[in-house]
Tab-separated table of C-alpha atoms and ligand atoms in Angstrom:
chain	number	residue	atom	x	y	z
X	38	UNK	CA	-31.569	-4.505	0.252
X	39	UNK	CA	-28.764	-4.146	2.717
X	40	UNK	CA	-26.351	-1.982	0.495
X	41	UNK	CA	-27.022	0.966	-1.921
X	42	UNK	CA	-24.864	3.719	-3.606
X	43	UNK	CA	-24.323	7.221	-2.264
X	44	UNK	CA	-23.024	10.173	-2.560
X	45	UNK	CA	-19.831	11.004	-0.326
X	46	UNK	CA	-21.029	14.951	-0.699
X	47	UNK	CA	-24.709	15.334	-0.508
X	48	UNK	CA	-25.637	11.747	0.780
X	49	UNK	CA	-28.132	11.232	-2.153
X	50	UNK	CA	-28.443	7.597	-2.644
X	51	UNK	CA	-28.835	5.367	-5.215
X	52	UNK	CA	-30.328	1.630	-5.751
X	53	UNK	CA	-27.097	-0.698	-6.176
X	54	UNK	CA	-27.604	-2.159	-9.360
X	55	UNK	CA	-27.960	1.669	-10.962
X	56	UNK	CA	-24.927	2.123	-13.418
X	57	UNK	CA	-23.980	5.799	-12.101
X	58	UNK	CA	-20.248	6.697	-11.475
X	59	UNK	CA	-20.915	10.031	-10.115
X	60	UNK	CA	-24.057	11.660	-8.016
X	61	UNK	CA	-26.759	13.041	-10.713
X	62	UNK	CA	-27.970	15.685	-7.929
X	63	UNK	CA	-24.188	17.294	-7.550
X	64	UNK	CA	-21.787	15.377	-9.740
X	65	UNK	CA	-19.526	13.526	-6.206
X	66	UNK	CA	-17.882	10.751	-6.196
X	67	UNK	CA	-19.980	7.657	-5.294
X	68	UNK	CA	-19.533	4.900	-2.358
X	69	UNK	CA	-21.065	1.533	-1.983
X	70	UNK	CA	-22.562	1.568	1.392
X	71	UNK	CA	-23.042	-1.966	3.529
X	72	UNK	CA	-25.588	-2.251	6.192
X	73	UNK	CA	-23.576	-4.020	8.429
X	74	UNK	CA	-26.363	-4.270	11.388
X	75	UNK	CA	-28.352	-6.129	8.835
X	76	UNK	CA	-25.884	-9.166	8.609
X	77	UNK	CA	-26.971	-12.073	10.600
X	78	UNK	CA	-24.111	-12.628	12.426
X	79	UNK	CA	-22.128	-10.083	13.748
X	80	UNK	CA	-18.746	-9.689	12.388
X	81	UNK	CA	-15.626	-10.450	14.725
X	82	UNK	CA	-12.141	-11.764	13.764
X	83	UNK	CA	-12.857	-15.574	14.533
X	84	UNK	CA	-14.978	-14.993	11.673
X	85	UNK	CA	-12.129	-14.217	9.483
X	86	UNK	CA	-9.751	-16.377	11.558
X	87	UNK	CA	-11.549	-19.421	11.072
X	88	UNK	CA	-11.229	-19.255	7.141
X	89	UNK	CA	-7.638	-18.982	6.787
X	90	UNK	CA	-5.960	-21.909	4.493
X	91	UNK	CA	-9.286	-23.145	3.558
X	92	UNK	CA	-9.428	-24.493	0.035
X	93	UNK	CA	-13.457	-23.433	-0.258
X	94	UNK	CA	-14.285	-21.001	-2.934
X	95	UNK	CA	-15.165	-18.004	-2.326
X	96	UNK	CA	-13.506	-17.790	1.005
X	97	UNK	CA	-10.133	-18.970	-0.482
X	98	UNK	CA	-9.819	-15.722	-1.937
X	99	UNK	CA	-7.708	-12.707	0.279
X	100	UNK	CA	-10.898	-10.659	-1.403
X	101	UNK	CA	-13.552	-13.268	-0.628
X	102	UNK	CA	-12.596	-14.006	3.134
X	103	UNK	CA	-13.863	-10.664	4.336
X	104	UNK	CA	-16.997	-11.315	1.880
X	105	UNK	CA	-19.410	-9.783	4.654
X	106	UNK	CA	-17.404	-6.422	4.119
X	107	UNK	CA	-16.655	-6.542	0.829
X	108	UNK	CA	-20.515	-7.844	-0.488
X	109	UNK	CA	-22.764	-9.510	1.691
X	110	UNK	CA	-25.652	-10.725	0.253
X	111	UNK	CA	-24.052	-11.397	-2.981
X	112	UNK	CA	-24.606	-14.915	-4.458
X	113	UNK	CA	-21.320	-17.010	-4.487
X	114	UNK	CA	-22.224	-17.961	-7.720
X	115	UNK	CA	-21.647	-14.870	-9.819
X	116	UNK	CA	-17.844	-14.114	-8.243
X	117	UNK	CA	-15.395	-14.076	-10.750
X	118	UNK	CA	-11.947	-14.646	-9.061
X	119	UNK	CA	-8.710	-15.898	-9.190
X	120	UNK	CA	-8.198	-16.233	-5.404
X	121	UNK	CA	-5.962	-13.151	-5.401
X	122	UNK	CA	-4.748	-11.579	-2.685
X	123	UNK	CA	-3.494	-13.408	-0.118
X	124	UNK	CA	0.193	-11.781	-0.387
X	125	UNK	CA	2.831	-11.942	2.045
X	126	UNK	CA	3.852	-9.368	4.888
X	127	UNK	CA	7.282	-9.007	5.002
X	128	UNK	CA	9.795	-8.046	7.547
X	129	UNK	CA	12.916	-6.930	6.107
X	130	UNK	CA	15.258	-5.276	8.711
X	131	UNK	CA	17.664	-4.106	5.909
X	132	UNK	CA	14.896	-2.250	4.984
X	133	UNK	CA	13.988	-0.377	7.426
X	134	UNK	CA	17.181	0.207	8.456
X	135	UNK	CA	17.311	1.870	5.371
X	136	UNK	CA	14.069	3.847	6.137
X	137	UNK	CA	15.714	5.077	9.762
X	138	UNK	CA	13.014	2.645	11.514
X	139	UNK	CA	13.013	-0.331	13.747
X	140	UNK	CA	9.962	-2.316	12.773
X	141	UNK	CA	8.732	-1.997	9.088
X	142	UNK	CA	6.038	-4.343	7.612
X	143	UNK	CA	6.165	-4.596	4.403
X	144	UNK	CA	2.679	-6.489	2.139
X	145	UNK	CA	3.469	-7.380	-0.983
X	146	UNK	CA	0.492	-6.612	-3.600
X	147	UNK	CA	2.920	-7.483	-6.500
X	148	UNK	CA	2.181	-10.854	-5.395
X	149	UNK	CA	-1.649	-10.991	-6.823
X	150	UNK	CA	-2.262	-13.056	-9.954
X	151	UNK	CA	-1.600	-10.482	-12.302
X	152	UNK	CA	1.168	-8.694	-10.524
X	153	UNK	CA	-0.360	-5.492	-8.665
X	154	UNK	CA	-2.712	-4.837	-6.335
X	155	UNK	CA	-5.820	-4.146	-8.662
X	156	UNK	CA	-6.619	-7.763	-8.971
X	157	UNK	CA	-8.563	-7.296	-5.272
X	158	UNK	CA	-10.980	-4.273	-7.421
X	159	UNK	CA	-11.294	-6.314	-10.322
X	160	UNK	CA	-12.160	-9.411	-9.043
X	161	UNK	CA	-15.231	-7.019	-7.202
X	162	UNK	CA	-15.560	-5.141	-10.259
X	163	UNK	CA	-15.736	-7.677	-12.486
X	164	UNK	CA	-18.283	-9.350	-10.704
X	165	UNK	CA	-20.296	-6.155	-10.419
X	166	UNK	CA	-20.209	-6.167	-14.204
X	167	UNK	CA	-21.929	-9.602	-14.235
X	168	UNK	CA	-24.399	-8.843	-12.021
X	169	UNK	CA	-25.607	-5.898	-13.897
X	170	UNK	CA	-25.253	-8.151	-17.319
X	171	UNK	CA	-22.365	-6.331	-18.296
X	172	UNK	CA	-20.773	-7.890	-21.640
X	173	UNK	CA	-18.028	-5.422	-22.679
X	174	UNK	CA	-15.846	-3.685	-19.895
X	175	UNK	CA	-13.264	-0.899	-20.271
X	176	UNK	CA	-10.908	1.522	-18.951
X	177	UNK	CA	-7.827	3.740	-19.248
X	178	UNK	CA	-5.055	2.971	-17.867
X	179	UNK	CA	-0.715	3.440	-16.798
X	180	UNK	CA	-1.017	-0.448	-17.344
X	181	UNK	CA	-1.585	-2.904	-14.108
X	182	UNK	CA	-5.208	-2.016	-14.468
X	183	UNK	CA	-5.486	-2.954	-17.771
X	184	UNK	CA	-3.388	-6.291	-17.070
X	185	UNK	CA	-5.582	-6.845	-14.431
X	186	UNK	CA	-9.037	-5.742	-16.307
X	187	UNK	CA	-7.761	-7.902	-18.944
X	188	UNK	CA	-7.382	-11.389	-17.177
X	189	UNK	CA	-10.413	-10.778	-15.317
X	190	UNK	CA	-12.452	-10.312	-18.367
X	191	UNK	CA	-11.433	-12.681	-20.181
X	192	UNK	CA	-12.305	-15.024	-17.344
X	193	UNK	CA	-15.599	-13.969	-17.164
X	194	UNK	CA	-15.888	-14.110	-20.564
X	195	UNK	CA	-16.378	-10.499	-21.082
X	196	UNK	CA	-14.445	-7.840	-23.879
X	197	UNK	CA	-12.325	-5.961	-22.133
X	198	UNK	CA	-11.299	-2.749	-23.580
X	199	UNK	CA	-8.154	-0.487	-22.587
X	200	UNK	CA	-7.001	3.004	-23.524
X	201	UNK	CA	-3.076	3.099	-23.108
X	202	UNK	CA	-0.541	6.196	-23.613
X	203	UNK	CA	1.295	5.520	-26.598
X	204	UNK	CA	4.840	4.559	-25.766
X	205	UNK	CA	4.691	5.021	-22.298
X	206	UNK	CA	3.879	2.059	-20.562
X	207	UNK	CA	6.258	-0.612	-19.019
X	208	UNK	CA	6.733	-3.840	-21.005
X	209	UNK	CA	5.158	-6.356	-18.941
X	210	UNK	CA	1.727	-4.697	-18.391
X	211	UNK	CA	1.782	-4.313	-22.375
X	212	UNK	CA	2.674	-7.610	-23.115
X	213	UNK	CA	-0.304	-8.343	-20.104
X	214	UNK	CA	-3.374	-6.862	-21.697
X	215	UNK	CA	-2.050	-8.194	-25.237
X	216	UNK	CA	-1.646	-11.842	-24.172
X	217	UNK	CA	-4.979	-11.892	-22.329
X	218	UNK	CA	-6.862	-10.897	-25.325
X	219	UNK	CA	-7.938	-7.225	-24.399
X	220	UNK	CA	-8.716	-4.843	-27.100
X	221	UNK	CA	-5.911	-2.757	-26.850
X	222	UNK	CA	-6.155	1.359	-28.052
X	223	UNK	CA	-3.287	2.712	-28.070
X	224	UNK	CA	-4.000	6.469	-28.105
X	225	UNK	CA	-1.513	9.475	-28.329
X	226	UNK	CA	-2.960	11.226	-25.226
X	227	UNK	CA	-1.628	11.097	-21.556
X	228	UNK	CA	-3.418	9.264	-18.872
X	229	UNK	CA	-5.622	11.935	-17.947
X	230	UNK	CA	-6.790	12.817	-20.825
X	231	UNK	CA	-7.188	9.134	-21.727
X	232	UNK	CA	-9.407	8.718	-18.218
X	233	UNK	CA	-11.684	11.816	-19.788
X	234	UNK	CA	-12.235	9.755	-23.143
X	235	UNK	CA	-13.234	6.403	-21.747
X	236	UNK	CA	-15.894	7.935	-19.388
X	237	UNK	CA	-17.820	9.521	-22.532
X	238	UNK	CA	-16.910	6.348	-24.561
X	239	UNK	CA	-18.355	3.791	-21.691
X	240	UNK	CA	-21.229	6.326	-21.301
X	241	UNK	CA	-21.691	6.351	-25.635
X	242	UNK	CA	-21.987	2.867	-25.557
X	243	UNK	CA	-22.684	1.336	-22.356
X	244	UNK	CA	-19.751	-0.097	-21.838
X	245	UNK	CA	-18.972	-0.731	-17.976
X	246	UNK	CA	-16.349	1.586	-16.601
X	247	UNK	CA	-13.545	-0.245	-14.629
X	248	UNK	CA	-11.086	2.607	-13.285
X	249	UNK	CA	-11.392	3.390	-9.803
X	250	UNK	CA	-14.432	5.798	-10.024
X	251	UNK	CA	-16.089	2.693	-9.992
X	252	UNK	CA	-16.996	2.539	-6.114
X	253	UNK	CA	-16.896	-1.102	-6.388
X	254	UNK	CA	-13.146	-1.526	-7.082
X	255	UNK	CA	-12.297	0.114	-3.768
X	256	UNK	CA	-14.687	-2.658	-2.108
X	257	UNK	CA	-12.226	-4.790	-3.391
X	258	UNK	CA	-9.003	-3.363	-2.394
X	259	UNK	CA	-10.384	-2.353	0.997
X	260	UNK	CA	-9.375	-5.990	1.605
X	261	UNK	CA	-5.202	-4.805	1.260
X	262	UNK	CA	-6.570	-3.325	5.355
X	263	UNK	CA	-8.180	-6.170	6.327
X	264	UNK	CA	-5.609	-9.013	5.134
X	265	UNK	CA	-2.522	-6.573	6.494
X	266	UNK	CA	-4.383	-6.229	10.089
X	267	UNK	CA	-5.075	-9.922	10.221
X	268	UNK	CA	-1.306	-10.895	9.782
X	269	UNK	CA	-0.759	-8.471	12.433
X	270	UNK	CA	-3.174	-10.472	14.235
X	271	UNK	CA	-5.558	-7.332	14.733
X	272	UNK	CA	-2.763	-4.639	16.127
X	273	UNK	CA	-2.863	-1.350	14.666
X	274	UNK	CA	0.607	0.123	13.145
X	275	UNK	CA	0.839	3.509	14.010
X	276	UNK	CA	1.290	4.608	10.104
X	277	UNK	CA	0.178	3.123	6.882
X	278	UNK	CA	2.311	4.098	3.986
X	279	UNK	CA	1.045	3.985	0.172
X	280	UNK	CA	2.040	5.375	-2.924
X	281	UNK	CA	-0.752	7.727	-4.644
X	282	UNK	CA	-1.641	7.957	-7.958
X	283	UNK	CA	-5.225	8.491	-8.779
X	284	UNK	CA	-5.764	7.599	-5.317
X	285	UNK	CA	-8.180	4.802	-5.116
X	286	UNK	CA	-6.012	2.608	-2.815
X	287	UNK	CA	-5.851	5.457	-0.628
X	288	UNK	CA	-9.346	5.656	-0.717
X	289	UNK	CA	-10.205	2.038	-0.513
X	290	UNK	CA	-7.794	2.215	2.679
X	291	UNK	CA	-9.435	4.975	4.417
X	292	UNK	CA	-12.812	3.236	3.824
X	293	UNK	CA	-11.905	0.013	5.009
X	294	UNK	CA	-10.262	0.856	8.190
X	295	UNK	CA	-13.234	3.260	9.038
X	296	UNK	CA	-15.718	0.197	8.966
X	297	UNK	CA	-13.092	-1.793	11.388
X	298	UNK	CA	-12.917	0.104	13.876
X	299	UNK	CA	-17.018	0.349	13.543
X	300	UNK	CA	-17.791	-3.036	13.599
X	301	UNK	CA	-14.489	-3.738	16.032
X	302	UNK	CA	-12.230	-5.468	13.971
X	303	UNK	CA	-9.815	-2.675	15.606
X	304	UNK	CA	-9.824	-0.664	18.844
X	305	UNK	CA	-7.916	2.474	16.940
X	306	UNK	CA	-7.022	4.300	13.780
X	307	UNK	CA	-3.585	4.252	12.443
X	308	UNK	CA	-2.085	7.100	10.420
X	309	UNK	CA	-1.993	7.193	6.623
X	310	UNK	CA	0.588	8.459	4.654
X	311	UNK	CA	0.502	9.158	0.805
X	312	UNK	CA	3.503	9.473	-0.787
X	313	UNK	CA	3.539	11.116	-4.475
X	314	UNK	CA	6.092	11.664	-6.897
X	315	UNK	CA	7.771	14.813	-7.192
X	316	UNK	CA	6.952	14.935	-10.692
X	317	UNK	CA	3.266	13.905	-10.600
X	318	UNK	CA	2.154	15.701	-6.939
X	319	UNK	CA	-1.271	17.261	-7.345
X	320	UNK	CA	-2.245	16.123	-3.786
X	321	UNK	CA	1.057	16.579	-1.933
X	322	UNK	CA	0.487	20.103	-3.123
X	323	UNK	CA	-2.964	20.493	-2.148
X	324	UNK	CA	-2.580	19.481	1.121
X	325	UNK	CA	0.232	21.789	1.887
X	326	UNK	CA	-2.000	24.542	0.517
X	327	UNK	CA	-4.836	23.390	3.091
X	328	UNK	CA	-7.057	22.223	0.870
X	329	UNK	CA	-7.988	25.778	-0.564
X	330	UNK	CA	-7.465	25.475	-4.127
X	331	UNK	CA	-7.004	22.162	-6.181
X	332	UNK	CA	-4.631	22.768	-9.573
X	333	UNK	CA	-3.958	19.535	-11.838
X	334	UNK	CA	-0.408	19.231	-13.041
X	335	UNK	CA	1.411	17.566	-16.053
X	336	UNK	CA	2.679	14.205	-14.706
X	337	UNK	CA	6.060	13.098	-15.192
X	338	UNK	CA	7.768	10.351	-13.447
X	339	UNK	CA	9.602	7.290	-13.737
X	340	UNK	CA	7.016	5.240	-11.317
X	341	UNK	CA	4.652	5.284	-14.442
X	342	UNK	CA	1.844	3.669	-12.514
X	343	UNK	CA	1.687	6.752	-10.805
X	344	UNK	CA	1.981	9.303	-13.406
X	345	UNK	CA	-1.297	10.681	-12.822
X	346	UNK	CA	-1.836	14.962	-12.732
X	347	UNK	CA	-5.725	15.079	-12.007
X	348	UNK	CA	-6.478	12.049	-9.967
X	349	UNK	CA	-10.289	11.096	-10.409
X	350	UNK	CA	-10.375	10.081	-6.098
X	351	UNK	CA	-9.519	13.272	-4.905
X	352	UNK	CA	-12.341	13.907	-2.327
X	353	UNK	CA	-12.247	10.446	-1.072
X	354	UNK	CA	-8.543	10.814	-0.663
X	355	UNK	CA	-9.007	14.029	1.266
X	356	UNK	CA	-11.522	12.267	3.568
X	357	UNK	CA	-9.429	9.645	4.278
X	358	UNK	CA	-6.584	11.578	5.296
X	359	UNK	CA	-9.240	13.549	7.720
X	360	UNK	CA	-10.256	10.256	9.259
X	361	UNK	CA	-6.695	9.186	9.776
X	362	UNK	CA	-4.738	12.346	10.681
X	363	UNK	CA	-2.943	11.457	7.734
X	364	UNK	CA	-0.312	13.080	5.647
X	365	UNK	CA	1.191	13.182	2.304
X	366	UNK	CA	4.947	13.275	1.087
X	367	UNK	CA	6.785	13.555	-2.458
X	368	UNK	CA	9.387	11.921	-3.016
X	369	UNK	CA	12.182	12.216	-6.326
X	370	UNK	CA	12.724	9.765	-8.639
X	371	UNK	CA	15.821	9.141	-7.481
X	372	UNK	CA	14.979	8.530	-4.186
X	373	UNK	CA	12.581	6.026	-5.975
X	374	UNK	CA	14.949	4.286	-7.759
X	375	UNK	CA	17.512	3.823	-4.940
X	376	UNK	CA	14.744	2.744	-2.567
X	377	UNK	CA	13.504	0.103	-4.950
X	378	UNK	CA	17.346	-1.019	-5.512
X	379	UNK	CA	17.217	-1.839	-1.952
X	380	UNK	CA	13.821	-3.389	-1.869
X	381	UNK	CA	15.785	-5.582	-5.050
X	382	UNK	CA	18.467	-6.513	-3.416
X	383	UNK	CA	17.379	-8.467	-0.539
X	384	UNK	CA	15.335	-10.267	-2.639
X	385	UNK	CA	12.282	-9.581	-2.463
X	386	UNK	CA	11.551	-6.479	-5.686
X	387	UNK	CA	8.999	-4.608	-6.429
X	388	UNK	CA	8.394	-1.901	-9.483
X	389	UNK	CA	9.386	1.668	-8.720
X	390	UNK	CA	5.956	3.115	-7.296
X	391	UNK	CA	5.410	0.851	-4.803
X	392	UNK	CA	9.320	1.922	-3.967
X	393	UNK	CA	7.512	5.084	-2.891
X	394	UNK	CA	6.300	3.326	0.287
X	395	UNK	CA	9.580	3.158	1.563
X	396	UNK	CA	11.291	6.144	-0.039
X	397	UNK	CA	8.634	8.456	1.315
X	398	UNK	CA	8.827	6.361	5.601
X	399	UNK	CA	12.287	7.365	4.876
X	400	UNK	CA	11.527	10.668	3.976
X	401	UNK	CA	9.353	11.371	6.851
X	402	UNK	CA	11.475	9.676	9.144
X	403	UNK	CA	13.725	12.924	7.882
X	404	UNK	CA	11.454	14.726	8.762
X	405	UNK	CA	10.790	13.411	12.224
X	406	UNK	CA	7.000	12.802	11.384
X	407	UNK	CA	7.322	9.336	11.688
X	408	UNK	CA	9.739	8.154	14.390
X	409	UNK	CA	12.648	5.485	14.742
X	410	UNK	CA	10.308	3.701	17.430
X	411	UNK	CA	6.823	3.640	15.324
X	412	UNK	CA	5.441	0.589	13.626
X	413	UNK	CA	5.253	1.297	9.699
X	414	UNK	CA	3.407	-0.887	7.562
X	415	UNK	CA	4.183	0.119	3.875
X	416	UNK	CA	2.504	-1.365	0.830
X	417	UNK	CA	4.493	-2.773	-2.100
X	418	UNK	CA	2.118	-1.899	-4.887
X	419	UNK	CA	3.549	-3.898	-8.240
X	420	UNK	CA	6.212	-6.552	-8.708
X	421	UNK	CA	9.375	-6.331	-9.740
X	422	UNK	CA	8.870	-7.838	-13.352
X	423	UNK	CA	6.519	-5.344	-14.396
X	424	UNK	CA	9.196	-2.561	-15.440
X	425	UNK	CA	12.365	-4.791	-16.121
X	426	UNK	CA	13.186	-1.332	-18.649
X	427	UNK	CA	13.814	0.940	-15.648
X	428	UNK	CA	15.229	-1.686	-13.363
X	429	UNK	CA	18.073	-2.057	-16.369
X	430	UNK	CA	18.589	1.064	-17.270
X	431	UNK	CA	19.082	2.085	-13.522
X	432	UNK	CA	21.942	-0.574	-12.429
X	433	UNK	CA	23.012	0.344	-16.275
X	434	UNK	CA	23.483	3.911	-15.037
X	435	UNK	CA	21.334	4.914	-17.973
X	436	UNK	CA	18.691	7.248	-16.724
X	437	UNK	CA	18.790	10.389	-17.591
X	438	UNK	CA	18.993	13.218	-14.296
X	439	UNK	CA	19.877	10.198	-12.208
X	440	UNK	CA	22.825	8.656	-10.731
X	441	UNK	CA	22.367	5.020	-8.785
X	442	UNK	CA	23.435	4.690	-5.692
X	443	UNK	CA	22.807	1.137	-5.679
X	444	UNK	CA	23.519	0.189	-8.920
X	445	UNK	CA	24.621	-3.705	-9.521
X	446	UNK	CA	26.270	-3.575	-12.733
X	447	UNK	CA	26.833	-6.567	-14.976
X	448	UNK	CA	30.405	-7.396	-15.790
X	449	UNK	CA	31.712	-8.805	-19.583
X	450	UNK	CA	33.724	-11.317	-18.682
X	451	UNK	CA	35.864	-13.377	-21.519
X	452	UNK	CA	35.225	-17.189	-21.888
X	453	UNK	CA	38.149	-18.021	-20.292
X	454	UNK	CA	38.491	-19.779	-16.207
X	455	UNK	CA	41.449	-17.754	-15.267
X	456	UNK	CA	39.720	-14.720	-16.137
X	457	UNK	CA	36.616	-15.768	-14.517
X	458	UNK	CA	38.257	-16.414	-11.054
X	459	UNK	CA	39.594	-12.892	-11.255
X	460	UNK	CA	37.164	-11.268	-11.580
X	461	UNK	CA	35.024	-13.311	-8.537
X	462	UNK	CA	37.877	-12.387	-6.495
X	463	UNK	CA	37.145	-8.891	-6.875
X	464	UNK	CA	33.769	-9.227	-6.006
X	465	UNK	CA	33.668	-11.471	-3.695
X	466	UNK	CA	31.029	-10.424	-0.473
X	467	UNK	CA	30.999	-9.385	3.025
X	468	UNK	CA	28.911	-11.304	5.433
X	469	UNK	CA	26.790	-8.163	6.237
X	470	UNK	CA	25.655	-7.648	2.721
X	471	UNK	CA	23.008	-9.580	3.159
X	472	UNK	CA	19.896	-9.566	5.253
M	146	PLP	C1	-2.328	1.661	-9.600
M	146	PLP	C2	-1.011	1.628	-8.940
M	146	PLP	C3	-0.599	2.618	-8.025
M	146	PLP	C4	-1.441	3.818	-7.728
M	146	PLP	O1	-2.605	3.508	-7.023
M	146	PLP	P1	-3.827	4.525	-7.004
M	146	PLP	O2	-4.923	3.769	-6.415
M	146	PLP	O3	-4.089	4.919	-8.435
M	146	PLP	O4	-3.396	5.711	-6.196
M	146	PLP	C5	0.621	2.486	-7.414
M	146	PLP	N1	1.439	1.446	-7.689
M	146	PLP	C6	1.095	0.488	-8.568
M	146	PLP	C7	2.053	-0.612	-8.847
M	146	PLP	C8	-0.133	0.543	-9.211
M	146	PLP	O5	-0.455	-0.415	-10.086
M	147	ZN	ZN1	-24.335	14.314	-4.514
């Protein structure tokens, strides 16, 4: 069997078709662990190379490609995809200009099938669930995981179940897991405590968990490293920059670069950064403490997908930070919003967390941890139609303990040419307003 589950604190290890979400011997976190030296062909980026454009399932996929890291050994037959990933890597010197940096990469995860990232640990977490003859999945969720969850289930012909804050989630997830046929709870609790219920409710009735405690949804969105370093053609940027919620991404980033550079995909680590919210900062505060003494706090935030007090990948977070030298950075919701109003307006969008990526380079630009001469590679998380509320209300000027510094706001204009031509005249451009 040339991959197992274990435990990231004592090393205990468990057969890979167990359903466990956490070590029985001391309650840590779980990984899925590859034998790489059992593959029959040693890994090395012509491998990888040689796949791109193909049309052949499962190697179509941006998950798929890197199958031999992500699952070898699995049977092509039981993958559930949509061939997601993929996404572009964008170089947008506005930008970075904007950041205080010369060369700024920015992948675009809001270009997956359902709009965010997750798609790569679904389409792994899914098919996880149909190994193990899963027919009902579930989890909680700030909403792209539950869009995501939902579409994948349904295409494997599965229930999937989601526990949502009441009120709180941005209209296009919503409208997501509705259209795709989830089973949709809306429950008057926030995330975390929604997280808490669906682990004793999967447990109860043996539903399969999908949130990000699930080791095998970071399998899946290890593949964000791998794609991002193959555009890049195998250099290293000196940072990576994510936003952090319950910090599975980070995790699944950590994880995947540490197997490059051990099968030598890469020479070198780069640094990660995390970047939080001011309002929902639980790790930014821990790691300025040390690590001594983790406290949960009540989230609050406009970047709703990371809204999250007590995130459930702490330790892996931590280790990944360890292996990188990394760092991690809050940033305000305003500097949110006016990041993603730049991110907007040279057409490209995103939905305000993934905004942190560039608000928090800035930040530590500021701060002279990253410098002017280092190569950034930031992650755009959602896209831009996921939260058309707070995209309105901010060019509206209509967010509370916020003032847009980029606002684009819509003009009434009466039916009438004259009046039209005015008001064009007014606001007509200058050549350097775009990039
Ligand atoms: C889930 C999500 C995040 C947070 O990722 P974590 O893995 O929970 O830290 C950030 N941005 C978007 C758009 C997301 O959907
Ligand atoms: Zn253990």
């Amino acid at each position: 069997m040339p991959s197992s589950l274990q435990c990231i604190n004592c090393a205990q290890q468990y057969p890979i078709q167990r359903v466990i979400y956490a070590c029985e011997a001391c309650g840590g976190l779980l990984d899925v662990r590859h034998d790489f030296d059992a593959l029959r062909k040693p890994i090395s980026t012509d491998t990888f190379d040689d796949r791109l454009g193909t049309f052949e399932a499962p190697y179509n996929s941006g998950v798929w490609r890197y199958k031999e890291l992500v699952y070898p050994g699995i049977d092509d037959g039981s993958i559930v995809s949509r061939m997601e990933g993929n996404t572009n890597l964008y170089v947008l010197p506005r930008v970075a200009a904007f950041a205080g940096i010369n060369t700024l990469f920015l992948k675009h995860e809001g270009e997956n099938p359902t709009g965010s990232f997750k798609d790569r640990g679904m389409t792994t977490g899914v098919t996880q669930a149909r190994i193990l003859g899963m027919d009902r999945v579930a989890c909680a969720s700030t909403g792209n995981t539950s869009a995501s969850m939902a579409s994948y289930a349904a295409r494997a012909g599965m229930q999937g179940i989601i526990f949502l804050q009441n009120q709180q989630i941005a209209l296009g997830k919503l409208a997501q897991g509705i259209a795709f046929g989830a089973t949709c709870l809306q429950i008057d609790a926030d995330f975390d405590r929604n997280m808490e219920l669906v682990r004793l409710v999967s447990e109860k009735l043996g539903v399969y968990l999908l949130n990000s405690i699930n080791p095998f949804r970071l399998e899946g969105q290890k593949s964000i490293m791998f794609e991002a370093l193959q555009q890049l053609r195998w250099q290293v940027p000196d940072w990576i920059v994510v936003p952090g919620g319950n910090l599975g991404n980070s995790s699944a980033f950590g994880k995947g670069l540490l197997e490059m550079l051990e099968v030598g995909l890469i020479d070198r680590l780069p640094r990660l950064a995390i970047i939080q919210a001011e309002g929902a900062n639980p790790l930014y505060r821990h790691f300025n403490s040390g690590f001594r003494q983790f406290e949960a706090v009540k989230a609050e935030t406009i970047a709703t997908a990371i809204k999250i007090g007590n995130p459930v990948n702490l330790q892996k977070a931590i280790r990944a930070l360890e292996w990188t030298s990394g760092v991690v950075e809050e940033v305000s919701d305003q500097q949110i919003m006016d990041a993603k109003a730049i991110i907007d307006g040279v057409g490209i969008g995103c939905e305000p967390a993934s905004a942190c990526s560039v608000a928090g380079t800035k930040k530590l630009v500021e701060r002279g941890i990253i410098k002017r001469g280092d190569t950034v590679l930031g992650i755009l998380t959602g896209h831009v139609l996921k939260d058309p509320e707070a995209t309105i209300a901010y060019h509206a000027d209509q967010l509370a303990d916020l003032s847009p510094m980029y606002a684009n706001r819509m003009r009434q204009v009466d039916a009438n040419l004259d009046e039209i031509v005015r008001v064009l005249a007014e606001s007509a451009p200058s050549a350097s307003d775009y990039t």
